[in-house]
C-alpha atoms as a PDB file:
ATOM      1  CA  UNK A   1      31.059 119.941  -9.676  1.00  0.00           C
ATOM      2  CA  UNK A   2      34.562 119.235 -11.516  1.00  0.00           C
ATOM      3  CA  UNK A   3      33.132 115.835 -12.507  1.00  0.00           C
ATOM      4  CA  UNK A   4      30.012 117.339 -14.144  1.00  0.00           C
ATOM      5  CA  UNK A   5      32.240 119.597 -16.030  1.00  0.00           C
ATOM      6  CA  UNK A   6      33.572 117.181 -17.946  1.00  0.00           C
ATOM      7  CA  UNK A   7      29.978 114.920 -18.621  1.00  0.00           C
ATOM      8  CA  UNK A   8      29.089 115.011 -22.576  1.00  0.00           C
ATOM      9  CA  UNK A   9      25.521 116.317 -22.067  1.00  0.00           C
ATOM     10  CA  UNK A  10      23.161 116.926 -19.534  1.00  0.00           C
ATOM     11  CA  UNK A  11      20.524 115.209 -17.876  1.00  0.00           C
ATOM     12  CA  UNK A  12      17.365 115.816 -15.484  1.00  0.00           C
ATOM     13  CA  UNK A  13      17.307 114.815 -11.914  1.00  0.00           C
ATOM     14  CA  UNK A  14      14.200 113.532  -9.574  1.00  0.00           C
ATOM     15  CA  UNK A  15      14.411 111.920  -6.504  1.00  0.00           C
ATOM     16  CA  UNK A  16      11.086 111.158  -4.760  1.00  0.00           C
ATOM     17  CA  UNK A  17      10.708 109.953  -0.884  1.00  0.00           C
ATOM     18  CA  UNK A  18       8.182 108.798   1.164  1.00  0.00           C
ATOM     19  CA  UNK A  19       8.088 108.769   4.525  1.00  0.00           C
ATOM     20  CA  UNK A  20       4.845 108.204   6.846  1.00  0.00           C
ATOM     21  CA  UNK A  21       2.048 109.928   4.897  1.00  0.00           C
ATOM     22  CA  UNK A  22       3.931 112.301   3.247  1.00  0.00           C
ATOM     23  CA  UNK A  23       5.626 112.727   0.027  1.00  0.00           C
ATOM     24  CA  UNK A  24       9.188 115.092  -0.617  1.00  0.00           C
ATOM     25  CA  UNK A  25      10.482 115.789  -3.915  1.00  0.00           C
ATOM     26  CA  UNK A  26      13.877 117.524  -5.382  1.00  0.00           C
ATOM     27  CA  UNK A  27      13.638 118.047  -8.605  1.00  0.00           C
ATOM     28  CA  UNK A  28      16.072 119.271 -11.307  1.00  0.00           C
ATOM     29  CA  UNK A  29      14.616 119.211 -15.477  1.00  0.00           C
ATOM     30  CA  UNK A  30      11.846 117.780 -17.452  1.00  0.00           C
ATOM     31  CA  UNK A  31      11.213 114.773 -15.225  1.00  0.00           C
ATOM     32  CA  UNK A  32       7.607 114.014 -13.719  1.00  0.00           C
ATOM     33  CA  UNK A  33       5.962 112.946 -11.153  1.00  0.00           C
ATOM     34  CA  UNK A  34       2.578 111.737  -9.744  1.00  0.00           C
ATOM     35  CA  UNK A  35       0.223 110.859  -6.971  1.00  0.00           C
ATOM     36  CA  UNK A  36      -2.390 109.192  -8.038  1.00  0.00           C
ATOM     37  CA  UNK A  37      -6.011 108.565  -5.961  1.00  0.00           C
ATOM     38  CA  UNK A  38      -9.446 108.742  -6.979  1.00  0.00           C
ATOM     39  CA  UNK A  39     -10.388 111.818  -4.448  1.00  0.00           C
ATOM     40  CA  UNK A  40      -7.406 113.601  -6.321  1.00  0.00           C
ATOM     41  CA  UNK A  41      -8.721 112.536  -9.509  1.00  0.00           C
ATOM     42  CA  UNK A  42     -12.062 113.727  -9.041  1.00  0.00           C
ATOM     43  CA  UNK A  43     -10.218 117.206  -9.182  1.00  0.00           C
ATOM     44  CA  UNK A  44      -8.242 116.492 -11.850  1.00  0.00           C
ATOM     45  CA  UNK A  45      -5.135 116.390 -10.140  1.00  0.00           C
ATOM     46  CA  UNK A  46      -2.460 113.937 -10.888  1.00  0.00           C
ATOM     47  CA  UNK A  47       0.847 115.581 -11.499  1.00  0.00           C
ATOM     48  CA  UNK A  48       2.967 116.516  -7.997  1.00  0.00           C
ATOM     49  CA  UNK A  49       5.542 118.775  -9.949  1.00  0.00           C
ATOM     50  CA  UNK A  50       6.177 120.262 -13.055  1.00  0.00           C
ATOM     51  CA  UNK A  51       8.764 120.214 -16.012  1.00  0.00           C
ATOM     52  CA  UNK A  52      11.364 122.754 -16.341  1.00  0.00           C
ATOM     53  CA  UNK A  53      13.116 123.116 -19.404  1.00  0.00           C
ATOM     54  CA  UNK A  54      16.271 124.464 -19.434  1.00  0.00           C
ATOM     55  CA  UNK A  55      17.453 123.188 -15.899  1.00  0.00           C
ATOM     56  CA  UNK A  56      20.025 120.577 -15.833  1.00  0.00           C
ATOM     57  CA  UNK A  57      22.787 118.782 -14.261  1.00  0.00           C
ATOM     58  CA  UNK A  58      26.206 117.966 -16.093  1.00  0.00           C
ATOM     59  CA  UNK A  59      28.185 120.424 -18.520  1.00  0.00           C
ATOM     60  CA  UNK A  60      26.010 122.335 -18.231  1.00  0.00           C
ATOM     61  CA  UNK A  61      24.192 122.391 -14.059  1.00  0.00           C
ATOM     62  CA  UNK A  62      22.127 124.360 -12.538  1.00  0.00           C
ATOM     63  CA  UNK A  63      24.358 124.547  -9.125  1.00  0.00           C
ATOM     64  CA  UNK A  64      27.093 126.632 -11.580  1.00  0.00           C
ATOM     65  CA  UNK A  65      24.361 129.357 -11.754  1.00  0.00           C
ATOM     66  CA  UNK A  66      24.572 132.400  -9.529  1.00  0.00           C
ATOM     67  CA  UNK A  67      21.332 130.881  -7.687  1.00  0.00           C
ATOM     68  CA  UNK A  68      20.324 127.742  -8.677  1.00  0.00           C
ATOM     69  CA  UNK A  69      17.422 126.699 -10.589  1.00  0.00           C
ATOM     70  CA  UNK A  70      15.619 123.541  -8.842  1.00  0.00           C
ATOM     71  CA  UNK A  71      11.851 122.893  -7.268  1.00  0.00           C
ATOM     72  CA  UNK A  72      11.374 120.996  -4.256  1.00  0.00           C
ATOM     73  CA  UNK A  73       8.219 120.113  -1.909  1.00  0.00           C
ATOM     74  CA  UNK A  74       6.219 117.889   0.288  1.00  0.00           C
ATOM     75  CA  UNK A  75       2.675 116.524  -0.102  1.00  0.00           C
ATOM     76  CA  UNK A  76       0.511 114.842   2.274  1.00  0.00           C
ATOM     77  CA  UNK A  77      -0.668 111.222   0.799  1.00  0.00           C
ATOM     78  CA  UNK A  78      -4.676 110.948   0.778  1.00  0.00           C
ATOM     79  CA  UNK A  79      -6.059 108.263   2.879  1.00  0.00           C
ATOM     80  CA  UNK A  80      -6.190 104.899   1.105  1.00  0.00           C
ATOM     81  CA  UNK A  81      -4.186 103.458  -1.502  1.00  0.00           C
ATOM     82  CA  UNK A  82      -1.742 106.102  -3.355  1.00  0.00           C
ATOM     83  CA  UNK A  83       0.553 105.538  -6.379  1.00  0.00           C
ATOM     84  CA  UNK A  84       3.575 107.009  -7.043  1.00  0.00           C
ATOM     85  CA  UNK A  85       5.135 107.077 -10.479  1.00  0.00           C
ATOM     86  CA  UNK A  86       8.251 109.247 -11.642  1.00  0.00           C
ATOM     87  CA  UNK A  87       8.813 109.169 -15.265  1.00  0.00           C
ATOM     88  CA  UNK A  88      11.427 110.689 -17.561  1.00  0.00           C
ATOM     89  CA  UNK A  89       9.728 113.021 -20.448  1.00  0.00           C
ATOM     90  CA  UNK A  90      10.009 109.883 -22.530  1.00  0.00           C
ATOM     91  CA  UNK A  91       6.789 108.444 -21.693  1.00  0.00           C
ATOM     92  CA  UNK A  92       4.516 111.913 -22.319  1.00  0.00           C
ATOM     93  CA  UNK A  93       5.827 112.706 -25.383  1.00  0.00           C
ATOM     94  CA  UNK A  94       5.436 109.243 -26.959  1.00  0.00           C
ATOM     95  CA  UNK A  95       4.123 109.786 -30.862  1.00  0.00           C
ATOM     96  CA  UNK A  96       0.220 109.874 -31.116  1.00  0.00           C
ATOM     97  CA  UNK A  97       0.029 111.581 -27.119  1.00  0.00           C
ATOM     98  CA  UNK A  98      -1.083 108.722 -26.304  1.00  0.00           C
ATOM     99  CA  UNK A  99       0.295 109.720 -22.390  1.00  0.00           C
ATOM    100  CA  UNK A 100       0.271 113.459 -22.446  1.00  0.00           C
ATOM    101  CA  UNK A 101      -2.436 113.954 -20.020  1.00  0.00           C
ATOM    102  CA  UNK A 102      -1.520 112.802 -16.931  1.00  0.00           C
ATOM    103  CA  UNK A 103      -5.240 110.887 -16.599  1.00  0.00           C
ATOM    104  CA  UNK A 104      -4.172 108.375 -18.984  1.00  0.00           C
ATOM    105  CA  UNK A 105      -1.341 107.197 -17.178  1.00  0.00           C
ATOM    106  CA  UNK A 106      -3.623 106.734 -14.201  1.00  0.00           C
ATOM    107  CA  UNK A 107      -6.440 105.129 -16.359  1.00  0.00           C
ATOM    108  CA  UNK A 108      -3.666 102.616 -17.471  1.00  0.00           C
ATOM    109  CA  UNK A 109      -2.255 101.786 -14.054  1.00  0.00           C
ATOM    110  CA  UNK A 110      -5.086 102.365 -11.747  1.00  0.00           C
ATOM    111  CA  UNK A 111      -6.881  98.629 -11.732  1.00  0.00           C
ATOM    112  CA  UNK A 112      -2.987  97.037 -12.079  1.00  0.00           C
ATOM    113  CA  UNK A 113      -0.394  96.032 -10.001  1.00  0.00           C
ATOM    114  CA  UNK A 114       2.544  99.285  -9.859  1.00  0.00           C
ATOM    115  CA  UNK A 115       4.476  96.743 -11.754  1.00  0.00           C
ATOM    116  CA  UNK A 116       2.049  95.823 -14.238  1.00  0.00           C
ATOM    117  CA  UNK A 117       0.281  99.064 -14.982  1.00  0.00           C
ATOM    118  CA  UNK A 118       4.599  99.779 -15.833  1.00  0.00           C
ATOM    119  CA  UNK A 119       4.893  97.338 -18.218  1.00  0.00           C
ATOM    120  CA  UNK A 120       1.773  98.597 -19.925  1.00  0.00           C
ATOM    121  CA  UNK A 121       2.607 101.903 -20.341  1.00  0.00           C
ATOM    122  CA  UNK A 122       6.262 100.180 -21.843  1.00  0.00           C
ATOM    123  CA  UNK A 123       4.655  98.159 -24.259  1.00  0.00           C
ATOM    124  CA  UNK A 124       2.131 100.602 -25.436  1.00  0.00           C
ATOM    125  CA  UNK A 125       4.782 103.515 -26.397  1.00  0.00           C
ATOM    126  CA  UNK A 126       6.876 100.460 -27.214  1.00  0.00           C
ATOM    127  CA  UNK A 127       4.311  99.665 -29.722  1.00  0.00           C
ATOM    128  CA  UNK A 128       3.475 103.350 -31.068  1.00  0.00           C
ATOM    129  CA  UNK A 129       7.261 103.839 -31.764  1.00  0.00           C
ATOM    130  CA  UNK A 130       8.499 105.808 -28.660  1.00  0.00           C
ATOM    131  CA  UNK A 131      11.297 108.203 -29.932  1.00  0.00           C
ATOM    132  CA  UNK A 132      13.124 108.788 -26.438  1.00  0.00           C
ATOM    133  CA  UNK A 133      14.000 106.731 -24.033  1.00  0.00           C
ATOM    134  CA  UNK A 134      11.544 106.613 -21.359  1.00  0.00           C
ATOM    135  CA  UNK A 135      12.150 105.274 -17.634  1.00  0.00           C
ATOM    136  CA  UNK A 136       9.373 104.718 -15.475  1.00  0.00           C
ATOM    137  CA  UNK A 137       9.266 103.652 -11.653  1.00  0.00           C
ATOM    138  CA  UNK A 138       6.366 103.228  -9.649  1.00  0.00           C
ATOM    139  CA  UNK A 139       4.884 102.144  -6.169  1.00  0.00           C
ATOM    140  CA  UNK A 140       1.723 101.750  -4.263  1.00  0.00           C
ATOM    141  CA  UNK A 141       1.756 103.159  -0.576  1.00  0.00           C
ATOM    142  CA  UNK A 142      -1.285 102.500   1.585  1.00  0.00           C
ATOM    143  CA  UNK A 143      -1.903 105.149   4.206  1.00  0.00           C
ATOM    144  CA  UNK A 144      -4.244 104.274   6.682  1.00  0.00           C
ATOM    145  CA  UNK A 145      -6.171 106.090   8.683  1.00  0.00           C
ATOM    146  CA  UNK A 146      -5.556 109.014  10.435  1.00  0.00           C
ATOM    147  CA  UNK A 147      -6.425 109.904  14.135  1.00  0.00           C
ATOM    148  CA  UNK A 148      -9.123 112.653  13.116  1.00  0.00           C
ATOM    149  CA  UNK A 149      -8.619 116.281  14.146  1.00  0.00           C
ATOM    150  CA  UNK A 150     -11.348 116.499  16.831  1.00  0.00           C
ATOM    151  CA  UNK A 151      -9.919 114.544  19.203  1.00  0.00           C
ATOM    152  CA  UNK A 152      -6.603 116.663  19.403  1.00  0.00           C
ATOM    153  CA  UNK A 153      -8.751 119.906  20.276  1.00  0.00           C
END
């Protein structure tokens, strides 16, 4: 806590695990992150957590509040081939929106490689002028199948 007192700034914080066929996240600020599959997608659902504004860690931190300001959860992977993909707020608010909706992203990375559908998304805010820095990690987790619930009743 002393240490963070004395940081010029403040940043976000999102730290993402996967264990099995589930997902946990901690997260602190305006980072994202995703699950992408096509029975999500058919819903429309992409994004795993959303921003906060106005929670940080450094100078000013979220742990100096009287309670502090943070979500947190666990999500259980679809069957199949899953990508992950945290991203600072860089990326979505590129000039032009070209990544605002979370269903671009996935339209860019779905067919690719984690580490290829990255380096698109780089090059293409690269190329419309990206104001903020953006960081992007991503991986690919295959779960397979499950033992089905009717033969545990």
């Amino acid at each position: 806590m002393e240490a963070c007192r004395q940081v010029q700034g403040e940043a976000a914080c999102l730290i993402a695990i996967r264990k099995g066929e589930y997902l946990y996240w901690f997260s602190i600020g305006d980072c994202l992150l995703y699950a992408f599959h096509p029975e999500l997608a058919a819903f429309g659902q992409y994004q795993v957590n959303q921003r906060q504004f106005y929670e940080w860690v450094g100078q000013v931190n979220t742990f100096e509040q009287q309670v502090p300001s943070f979500s947190s959860g666990v999500r259980e992977l679809r069957q199949g081939e899953n990508q992950l993909l945290l991203t600072t707020d860089g990326l979505v608010e590129c000039p032009g929106a070209v990544f605002s909706e979370p269903e671009s992203i996935w339209q860019q990375c779905r067919d690719a490689t984690a580490a290829d559908g990255v380096s698109s998304l780089l090059a293409i805010i690269q190329k419309n002028h990206v104001r903020d820095s953006a960081t992007v990690v991503s991986w690919k987790v295959d779960v397979s199948e499950r033992a089905s619930y009717a033969s545990n009743q």
